[in-house]
Short mmCIF file of C-alpha atoms and ligand atoms in Angstrom, two decimals:
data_model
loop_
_atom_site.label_atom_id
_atom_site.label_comp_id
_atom_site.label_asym_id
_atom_site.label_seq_id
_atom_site.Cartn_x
_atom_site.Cartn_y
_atom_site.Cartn_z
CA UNK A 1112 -10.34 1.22 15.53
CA UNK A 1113 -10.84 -2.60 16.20
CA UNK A 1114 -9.99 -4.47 18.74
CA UNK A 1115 -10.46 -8.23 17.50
CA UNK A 1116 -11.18 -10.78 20.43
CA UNK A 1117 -13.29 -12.84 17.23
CA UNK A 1118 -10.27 -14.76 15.30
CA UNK A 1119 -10.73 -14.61 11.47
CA UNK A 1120 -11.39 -18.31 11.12
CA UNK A 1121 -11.00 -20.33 8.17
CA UNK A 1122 -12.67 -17.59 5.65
CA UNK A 1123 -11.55 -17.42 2.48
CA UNK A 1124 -10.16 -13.55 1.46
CA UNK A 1125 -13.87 -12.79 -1.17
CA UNK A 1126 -15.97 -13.71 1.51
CA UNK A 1127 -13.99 -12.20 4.28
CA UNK A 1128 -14.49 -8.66 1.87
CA UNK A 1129 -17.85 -9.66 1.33
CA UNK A 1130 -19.25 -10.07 4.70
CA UNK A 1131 -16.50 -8.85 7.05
CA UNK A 1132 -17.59 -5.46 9.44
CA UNK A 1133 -20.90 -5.72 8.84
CA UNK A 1134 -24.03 -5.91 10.60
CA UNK A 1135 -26.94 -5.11 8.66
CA UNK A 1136 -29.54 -5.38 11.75
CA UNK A 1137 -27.92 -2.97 13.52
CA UNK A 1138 -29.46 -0.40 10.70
CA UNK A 1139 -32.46 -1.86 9.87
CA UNK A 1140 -31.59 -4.44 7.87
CA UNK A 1141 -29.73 -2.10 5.15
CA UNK A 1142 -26.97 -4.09 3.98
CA UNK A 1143 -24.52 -1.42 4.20
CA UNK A 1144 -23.09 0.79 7.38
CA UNK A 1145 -24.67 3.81 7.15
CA UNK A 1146 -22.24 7.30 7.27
CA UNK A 1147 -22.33 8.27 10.99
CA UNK A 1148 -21.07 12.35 10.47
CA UNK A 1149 -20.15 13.55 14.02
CA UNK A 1150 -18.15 15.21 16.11
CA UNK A 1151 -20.14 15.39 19.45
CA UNK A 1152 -21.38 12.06 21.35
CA UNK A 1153 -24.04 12.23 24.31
CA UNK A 1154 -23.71 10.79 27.19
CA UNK A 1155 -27.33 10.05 29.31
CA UNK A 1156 -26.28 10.42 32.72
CA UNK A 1157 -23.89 12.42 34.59
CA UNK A 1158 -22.89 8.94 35.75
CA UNK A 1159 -21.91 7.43 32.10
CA UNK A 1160 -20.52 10.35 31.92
CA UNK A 1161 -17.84 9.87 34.68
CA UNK A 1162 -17.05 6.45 33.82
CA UNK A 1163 -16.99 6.78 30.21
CA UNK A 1164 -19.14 4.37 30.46
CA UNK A 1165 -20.32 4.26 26.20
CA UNK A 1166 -18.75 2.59 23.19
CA UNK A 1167 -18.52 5.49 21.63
CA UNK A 1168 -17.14 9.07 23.19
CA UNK A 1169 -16.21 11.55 20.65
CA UNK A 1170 -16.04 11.76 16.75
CA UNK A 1171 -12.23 12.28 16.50
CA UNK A 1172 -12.07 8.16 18.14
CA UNK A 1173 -14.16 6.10 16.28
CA UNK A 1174 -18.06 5.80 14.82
CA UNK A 1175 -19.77 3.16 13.49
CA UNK A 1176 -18.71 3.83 10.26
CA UNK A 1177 -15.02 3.35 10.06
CA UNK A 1178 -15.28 0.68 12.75
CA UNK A 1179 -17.31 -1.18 10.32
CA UNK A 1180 -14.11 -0.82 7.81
CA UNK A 1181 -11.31 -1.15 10.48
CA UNK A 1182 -13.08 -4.65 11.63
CA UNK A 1183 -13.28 -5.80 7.90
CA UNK A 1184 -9.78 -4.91 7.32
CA UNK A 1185 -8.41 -6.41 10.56
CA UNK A 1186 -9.97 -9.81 9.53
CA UNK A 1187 -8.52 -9.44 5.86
CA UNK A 1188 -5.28 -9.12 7.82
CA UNK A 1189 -5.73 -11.01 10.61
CA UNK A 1190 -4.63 -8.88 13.11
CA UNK A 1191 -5.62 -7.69 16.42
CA UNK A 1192 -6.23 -4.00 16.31
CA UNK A 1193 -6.70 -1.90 12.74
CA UNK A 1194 -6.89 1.81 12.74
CA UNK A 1195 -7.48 4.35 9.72
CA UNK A 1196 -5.33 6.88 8.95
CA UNK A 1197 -6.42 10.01 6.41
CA UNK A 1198 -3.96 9.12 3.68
CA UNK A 1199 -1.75 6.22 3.05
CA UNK A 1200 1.38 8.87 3.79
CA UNK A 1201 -0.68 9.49 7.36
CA UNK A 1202 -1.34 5.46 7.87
CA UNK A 1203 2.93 5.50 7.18
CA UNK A 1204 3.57 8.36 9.60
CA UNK A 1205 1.20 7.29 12.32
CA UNK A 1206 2.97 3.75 12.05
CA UNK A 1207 6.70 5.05 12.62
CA UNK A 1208 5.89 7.40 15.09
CA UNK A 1209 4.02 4.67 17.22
CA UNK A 1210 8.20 3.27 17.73
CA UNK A 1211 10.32 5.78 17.66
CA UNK A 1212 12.12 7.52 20.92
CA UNK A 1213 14.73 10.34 20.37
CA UNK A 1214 18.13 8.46 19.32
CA UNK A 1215 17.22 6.03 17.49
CA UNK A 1216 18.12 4.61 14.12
CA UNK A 1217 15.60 2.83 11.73
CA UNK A 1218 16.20 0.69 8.90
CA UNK A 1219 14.81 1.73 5.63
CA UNK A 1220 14.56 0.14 2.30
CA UNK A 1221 16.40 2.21 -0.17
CA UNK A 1222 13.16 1.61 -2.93
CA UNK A 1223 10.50 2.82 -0.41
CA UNK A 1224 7.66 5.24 -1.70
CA UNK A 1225 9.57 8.37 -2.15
CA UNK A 1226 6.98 10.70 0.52
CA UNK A 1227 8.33 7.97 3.37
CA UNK A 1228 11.92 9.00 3.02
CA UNK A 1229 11.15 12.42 2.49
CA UNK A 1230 9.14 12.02 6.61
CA UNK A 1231 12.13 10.56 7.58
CA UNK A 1232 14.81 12.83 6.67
CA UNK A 1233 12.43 16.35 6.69
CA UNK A 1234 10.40 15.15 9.79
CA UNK A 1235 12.55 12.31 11.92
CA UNK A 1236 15.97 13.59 11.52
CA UNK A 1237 15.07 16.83 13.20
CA UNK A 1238 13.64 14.73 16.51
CA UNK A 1239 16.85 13.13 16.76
CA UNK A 1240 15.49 9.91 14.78
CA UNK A 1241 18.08 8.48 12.31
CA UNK A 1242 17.44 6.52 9.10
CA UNK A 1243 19.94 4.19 7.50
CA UNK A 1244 18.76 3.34 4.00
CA UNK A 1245 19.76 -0.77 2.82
CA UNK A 1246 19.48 -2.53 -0.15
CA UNK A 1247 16.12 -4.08 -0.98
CA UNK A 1248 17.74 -7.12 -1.16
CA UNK A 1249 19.67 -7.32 1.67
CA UNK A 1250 17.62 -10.07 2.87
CA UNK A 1251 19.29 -11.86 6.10
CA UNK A 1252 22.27 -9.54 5.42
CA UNK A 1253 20.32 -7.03 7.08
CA UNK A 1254 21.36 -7.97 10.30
CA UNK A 1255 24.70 -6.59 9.45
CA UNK A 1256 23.52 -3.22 9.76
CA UNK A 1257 21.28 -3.52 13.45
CA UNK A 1258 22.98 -2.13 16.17
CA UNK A 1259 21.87 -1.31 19.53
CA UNK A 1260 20.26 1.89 18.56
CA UNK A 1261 17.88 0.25 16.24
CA UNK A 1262 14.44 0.38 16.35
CA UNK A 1263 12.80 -1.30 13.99
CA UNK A 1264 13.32 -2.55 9.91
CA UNK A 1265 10.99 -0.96 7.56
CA UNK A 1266 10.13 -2.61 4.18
CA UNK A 1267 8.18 -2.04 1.29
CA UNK A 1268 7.68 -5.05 -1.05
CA UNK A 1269 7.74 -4.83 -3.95
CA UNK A 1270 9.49 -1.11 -4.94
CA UNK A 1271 6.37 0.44 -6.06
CA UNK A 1272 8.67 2.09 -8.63
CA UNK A 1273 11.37 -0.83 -9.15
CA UNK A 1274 9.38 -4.14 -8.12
CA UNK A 1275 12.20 -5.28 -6.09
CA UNK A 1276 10.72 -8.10 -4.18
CA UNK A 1277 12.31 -8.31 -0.34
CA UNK A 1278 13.02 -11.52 1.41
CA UNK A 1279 10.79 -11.03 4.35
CA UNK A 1280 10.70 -14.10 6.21
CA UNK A 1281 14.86 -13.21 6.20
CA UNK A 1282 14.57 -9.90 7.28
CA UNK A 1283 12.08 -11.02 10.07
CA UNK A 1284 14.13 -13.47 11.36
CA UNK A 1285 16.97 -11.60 11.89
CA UNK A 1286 14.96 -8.59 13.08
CA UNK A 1287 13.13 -10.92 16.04
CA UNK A 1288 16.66 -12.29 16.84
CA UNK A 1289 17.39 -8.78 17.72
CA UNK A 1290 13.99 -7.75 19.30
CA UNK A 1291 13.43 -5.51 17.05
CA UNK A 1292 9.76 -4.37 15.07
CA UNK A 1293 9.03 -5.39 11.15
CA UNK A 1294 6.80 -2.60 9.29
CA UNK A 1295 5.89 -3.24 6.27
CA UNK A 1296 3.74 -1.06 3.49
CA UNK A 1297 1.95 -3.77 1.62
CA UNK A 1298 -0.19 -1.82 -0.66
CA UNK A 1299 1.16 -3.56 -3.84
CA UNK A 1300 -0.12 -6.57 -2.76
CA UNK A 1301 -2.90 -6.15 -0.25
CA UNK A 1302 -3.98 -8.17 2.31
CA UNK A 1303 -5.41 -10.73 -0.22
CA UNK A 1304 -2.03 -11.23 -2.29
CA UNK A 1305 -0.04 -11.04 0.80
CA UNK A 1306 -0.20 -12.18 4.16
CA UNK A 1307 2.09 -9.67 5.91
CA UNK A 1308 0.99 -10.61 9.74
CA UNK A 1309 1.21 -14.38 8.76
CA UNK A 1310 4.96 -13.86 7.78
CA UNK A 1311 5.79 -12.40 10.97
CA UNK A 1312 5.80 -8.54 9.98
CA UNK A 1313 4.26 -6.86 12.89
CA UNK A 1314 2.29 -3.59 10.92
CA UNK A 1315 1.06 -4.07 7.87
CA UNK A 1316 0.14 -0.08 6.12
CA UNK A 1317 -2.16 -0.19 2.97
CA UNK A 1318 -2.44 3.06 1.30
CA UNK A 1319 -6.79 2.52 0.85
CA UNK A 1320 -6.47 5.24 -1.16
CA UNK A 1321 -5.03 2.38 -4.01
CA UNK A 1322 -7.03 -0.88 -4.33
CA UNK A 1323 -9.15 -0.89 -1.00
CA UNK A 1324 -10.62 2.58 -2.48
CA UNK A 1325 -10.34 1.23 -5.98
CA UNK A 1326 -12.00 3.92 -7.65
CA UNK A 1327 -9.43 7.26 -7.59
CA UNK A 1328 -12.60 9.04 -5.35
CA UNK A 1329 -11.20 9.04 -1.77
CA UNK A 1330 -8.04 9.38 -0.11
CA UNK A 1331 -7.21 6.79 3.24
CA UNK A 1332 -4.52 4.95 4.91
CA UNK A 1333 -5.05 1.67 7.25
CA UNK A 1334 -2.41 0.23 9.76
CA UNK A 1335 -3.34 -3.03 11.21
CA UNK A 1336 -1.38 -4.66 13.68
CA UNK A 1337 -0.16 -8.06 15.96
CA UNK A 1338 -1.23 -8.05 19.52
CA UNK A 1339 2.38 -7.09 20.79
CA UNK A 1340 2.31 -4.30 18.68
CA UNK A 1341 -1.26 -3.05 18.92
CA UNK A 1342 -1.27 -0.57 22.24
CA UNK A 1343 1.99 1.29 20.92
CA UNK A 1344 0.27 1.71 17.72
CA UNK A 1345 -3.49 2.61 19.78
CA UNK A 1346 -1.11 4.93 21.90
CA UNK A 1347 -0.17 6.96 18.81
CA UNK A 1348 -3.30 7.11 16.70
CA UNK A 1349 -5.18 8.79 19.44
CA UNK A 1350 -2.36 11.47 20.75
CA UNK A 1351 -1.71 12.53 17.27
CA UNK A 1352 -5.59 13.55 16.75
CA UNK A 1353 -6.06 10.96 13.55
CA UNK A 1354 -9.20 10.71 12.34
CA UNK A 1355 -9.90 9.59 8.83
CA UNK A 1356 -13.74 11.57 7.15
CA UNK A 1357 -16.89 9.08 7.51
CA UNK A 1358 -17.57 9.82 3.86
CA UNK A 1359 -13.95 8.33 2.78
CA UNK A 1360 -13.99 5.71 4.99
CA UNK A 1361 -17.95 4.63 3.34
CA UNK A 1362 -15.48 5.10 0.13
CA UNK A 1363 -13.44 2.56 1.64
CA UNK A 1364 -15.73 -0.03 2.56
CA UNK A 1365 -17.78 0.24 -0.81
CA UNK A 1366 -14.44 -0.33 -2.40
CA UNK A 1367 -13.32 -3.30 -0.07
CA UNK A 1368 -16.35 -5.29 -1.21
CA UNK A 1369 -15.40 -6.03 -4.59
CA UNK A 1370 -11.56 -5.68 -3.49
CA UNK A 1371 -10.94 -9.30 -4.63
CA UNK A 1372 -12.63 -9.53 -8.20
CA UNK A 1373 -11.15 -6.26 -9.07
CA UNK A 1374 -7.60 -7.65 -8.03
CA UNK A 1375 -8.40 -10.70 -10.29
CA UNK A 1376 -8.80 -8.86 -13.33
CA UNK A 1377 -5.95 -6.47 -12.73
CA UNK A 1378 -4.02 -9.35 -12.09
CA UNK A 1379 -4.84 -11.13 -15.07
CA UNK A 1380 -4.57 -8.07 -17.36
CA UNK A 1381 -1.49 -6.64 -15.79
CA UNK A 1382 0.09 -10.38 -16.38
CA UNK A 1383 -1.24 -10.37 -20.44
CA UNK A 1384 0.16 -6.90 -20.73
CA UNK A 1385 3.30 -7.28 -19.29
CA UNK A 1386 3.98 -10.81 -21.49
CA UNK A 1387 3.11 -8.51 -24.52
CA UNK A 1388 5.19 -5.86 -23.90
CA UNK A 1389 8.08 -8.21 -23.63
CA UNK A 1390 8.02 -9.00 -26.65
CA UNK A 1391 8.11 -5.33 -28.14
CA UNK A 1392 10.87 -4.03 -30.21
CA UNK A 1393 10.34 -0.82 -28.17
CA UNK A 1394 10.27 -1.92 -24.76
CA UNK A 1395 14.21 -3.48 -23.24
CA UNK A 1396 13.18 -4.52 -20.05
CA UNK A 1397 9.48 -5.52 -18.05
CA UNK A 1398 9.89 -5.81 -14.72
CA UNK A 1399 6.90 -7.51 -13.06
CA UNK A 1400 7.46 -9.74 -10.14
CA UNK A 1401 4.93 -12.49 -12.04
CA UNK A 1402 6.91 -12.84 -14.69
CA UNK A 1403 9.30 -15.66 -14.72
CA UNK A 1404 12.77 -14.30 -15.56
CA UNK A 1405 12.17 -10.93 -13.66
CA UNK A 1406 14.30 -10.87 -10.71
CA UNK A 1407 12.62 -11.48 -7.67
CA UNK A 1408 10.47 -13.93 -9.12
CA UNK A 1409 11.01 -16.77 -6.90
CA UNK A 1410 10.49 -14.71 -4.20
CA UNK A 1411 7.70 -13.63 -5.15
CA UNK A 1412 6.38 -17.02 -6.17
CA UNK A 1413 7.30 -18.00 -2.71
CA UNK A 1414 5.73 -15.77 -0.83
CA UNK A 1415 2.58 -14.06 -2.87
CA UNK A 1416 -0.63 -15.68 -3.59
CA UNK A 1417 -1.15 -12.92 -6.54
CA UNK A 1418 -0.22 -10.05 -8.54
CA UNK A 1419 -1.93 -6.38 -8.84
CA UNK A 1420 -1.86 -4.28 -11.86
CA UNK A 1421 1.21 -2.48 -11.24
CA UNK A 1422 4.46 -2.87 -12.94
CA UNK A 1423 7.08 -1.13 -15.01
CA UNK A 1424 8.79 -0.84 -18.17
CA UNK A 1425 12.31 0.31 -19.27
CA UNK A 1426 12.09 1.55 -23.08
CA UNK A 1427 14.90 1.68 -25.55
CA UNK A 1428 16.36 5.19 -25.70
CA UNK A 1429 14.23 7.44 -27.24
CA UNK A 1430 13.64 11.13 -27.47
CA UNK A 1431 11.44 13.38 -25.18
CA UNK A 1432 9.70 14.29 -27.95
CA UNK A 1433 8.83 10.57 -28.98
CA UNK A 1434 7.99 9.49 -25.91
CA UNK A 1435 5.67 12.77 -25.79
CA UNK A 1436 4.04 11.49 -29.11
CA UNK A 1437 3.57 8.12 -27.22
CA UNK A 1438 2.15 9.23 -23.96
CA UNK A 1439 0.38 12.38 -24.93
CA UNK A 1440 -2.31 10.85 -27.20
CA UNK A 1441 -3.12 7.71 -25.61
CA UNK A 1442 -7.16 7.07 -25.23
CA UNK A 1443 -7.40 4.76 -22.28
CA UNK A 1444 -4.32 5.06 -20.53
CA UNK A 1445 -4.12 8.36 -17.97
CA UNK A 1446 -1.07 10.19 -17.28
CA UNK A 1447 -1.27 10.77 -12.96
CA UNK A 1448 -0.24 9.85 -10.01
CA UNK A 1449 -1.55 7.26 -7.44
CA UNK A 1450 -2.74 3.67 -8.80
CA UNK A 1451 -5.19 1.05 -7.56
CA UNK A 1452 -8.50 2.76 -9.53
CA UNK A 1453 -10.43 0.99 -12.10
CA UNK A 1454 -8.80 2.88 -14.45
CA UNK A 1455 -5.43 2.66 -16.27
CA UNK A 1456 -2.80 4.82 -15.81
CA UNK A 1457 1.31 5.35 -16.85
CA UNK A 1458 3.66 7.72 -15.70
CA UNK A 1459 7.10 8.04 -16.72
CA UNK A 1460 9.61 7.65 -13.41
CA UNK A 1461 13.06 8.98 -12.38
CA UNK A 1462 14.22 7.35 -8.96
CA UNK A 1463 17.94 7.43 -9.35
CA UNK A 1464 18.81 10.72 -7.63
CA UNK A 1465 16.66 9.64 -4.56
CA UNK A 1466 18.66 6.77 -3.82
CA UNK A 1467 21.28 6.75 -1.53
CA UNK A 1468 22.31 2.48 -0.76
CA UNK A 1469 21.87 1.41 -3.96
CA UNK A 1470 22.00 2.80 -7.91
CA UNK A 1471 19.17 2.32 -10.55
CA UNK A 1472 20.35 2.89 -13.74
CA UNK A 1473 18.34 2.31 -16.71
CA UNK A 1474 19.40 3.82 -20.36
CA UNK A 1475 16.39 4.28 -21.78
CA UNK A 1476 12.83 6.07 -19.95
CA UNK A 1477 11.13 4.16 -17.50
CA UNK A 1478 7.14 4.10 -16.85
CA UNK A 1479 4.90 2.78 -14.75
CA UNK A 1480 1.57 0.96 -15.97
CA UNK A 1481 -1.57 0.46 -13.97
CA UNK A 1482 -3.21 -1.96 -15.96
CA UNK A 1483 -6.82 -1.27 -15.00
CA UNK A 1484 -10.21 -2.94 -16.01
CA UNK A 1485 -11.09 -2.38 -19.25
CA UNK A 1486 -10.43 -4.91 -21.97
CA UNK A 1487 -7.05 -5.68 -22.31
CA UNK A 1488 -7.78 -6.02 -26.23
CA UNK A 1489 -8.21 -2.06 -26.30
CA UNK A 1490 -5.56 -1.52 -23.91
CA UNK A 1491 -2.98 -3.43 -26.07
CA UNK A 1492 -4.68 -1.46 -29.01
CA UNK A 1493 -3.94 1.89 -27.31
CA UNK A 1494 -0.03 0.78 -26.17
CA UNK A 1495 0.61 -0.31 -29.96
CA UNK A 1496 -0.61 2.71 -31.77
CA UNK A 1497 1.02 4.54 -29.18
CA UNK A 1498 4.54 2.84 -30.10
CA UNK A 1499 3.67 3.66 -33.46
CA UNK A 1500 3.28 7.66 -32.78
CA UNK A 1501 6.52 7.32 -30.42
CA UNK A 1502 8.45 5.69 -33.71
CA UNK A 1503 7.01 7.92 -36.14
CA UNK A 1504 9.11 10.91 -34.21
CA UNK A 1505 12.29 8.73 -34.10
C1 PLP B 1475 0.41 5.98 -2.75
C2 PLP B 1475 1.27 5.25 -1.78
C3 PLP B 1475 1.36 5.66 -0.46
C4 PLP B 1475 0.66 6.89 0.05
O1 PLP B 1475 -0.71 6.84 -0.08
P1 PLP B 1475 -1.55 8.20 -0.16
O2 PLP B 1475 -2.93 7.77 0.14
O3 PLP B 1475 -1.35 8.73 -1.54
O4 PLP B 1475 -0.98 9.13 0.87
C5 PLP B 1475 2.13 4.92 0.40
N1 PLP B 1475 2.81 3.83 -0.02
C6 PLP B 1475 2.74 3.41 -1.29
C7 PLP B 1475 3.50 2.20 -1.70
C8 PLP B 1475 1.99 4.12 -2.22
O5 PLP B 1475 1.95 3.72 -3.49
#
């Protein structure tokens, strides 16, 4: 946890990574926080005892450690109070259930990371918590659907799936003309490529586990918050017993350091790749909010200061068994889940039957490309012969 009274200043976001959370002569001099393992805390007198009178209380709370990363990410943010979560699902969870009372109904984006819904309907429903799914680009509209049950507007830009960018600033203003809380999971982005807080979103989620981890070794979640919203979100955190391991959250903080050089490099990869694929006999439709023509675009350009390595591709009909020949044998590019490692990655998708306000229909098979940091020469090298396998088959 972090409870900023410092502001973040006029930093900009690669020396905020660089330097923020720590504080090398409080170990020594060693540039980095050390891993405080722990569960027990002593207290020296039965006095400080009694009063509680110590920064630190209990391992479960906090420990030098993932204060070091909460305070980093809070200034990335610019927030008043961060806390880690043990997953990015967790850092999700934590967040809604720092809102909700029995009765009442939140408003989801119908492209949100699939695990989110499946909390809501498996895990909310049964408290007495409904969700109402809306189009991703409902934008203002949205206030056509608030009624006096609703709690707050949940978002997720863009679809990490679809790349559907949301208006924001729309969906904030009508939210705060009802009272009501903005969440927002901003992994895509991060902090660096968007400035959820500054847009008026009151809890911005990163699933670490992504870029802030940036190497596929360590699974975390952070929530970072406003001041209005920080002691509903404190209140949570603690009662549900979250505390995210000292070794992940070391993980983390490594990670964060080189957060914004890695992002430029996915960014300009994922960009080179995507304009390539485009023009592809293979490949019908590239949807990558960067790209001029995709929809969303504008928004995007509007709103973003950058682009991570994620995006998608829609490719002309083909068989299972070409696609196979494609994906099977490809020498960089991993098949797996998650994203945000230095590594690249595709996976084919199927989000149609999940949906429920809106329809995604592609003809062809969809995948999603993590375009990660090796030379985008040998990744364009590995897509082409792979095309080549996949029409071979044909
Ligand atoms: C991966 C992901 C999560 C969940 O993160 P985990 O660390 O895998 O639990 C949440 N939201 C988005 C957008 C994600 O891509």
């Amino acid at each position: 946890m972090a409870d900023g009274t410092s502001k973040p200043g006029s930093q900009g976001k690669a020396s905020l990574v660089t330097h923020g959370g720590r504080d090398p002569f409080s170990a020594h001099g060693f540039v980095n926080t050390p891993v405080y393992r722990g569960s027990t805390v002593l207290y020296p007198t039965l006095e400080k005892l009694k009063a509680n009178d110590q920064k630190y209380s209990y391992g479960r709370n906090t420990n030098p450690t993932t204060d070091a990363l909460c305070e980093a990410i809070r200034l990335l943010e610019g927030g008043a109070y961060t806390v880690l979560a043990t997953s990015g699902l967790h850092a999700v969870t934590t967040a809604i259930l720092a809102f909700v009372e029995a009765g009442d109904e939140i408003l989801m984006t119908d492209s949100v990371y699939f695990p989110t819904r499946r909390f809501c309907e498996q895990v909310l429903r049964r408290m007495g918590v409904n969700t109402i799914y809306y189009d991703p680009l409902i934008g203002g509209g949205i206030a056509d659907l608030i009624t006096d049950k609703t709690r707050f507007v949940f978002t997720e830009s863009p679809g990490s799936q679809t790349f559907e960018m949301q208006d924001i600033p729309a969906i904030v203003a009508a939210a705060k003309a009802r009272d009501l809380w903005v969440l927002m999971d901003n992994t895509w982005a991060t902090p660096i490529y968007f400035d959820a807080l500054g847009h008026g979103v009151d809890v911005s989620i990163q699933a670490a586990t992504k870029y802030i981890v940036g190497h596929a070794d360590a699974m975390l979640g952070a929530i970072t918050t406003n001041d209005r919203a920080a002691p509903l979100l404190k209140r949570a955190s603690i009662a549900l017993g979250n505390a995210a391991g000292s070794e992940e959250t070391f993980l983390g903080l490594r990670g964060l350091r080189t957060l914004e050089v890695r992002l430029t490099r996915h960014q300009a990869s994922g960009i080179e790749i995507a304009e390539w694929l485009k023009g592809r006999p293979e490949v019908s439709e590239v949807i990558h909010p960067a790209l001029p023509g995709t929809p969303g675009h504008d928004i995007w350009k509007r709103d973003f200061t950058g682009a991570s390595g994620l995006f998608s591709i829609v490719l002309k009909p083909v068989s299972q068994q070409a696609l196979g020949a494609m994906l099977d044998d490809l020498k960089y590019f991993g098949m797996g889940f998650s994203w945000g490692g230095y590594e690249s990655l595709i996976v084919p998708f199927e989000c149609a039957k999940t949906r429920t306000a809106t329809t995604w229909k592609r003809e062809g098979p969809a995948l999603r490309l993590h375009i990660g940091l090796e030379d985008v020469a040998d990744l364009k090298a590995d897509l082409a012969e792979g095309f080549e396998r996949m029409n071979s088959v044909d």
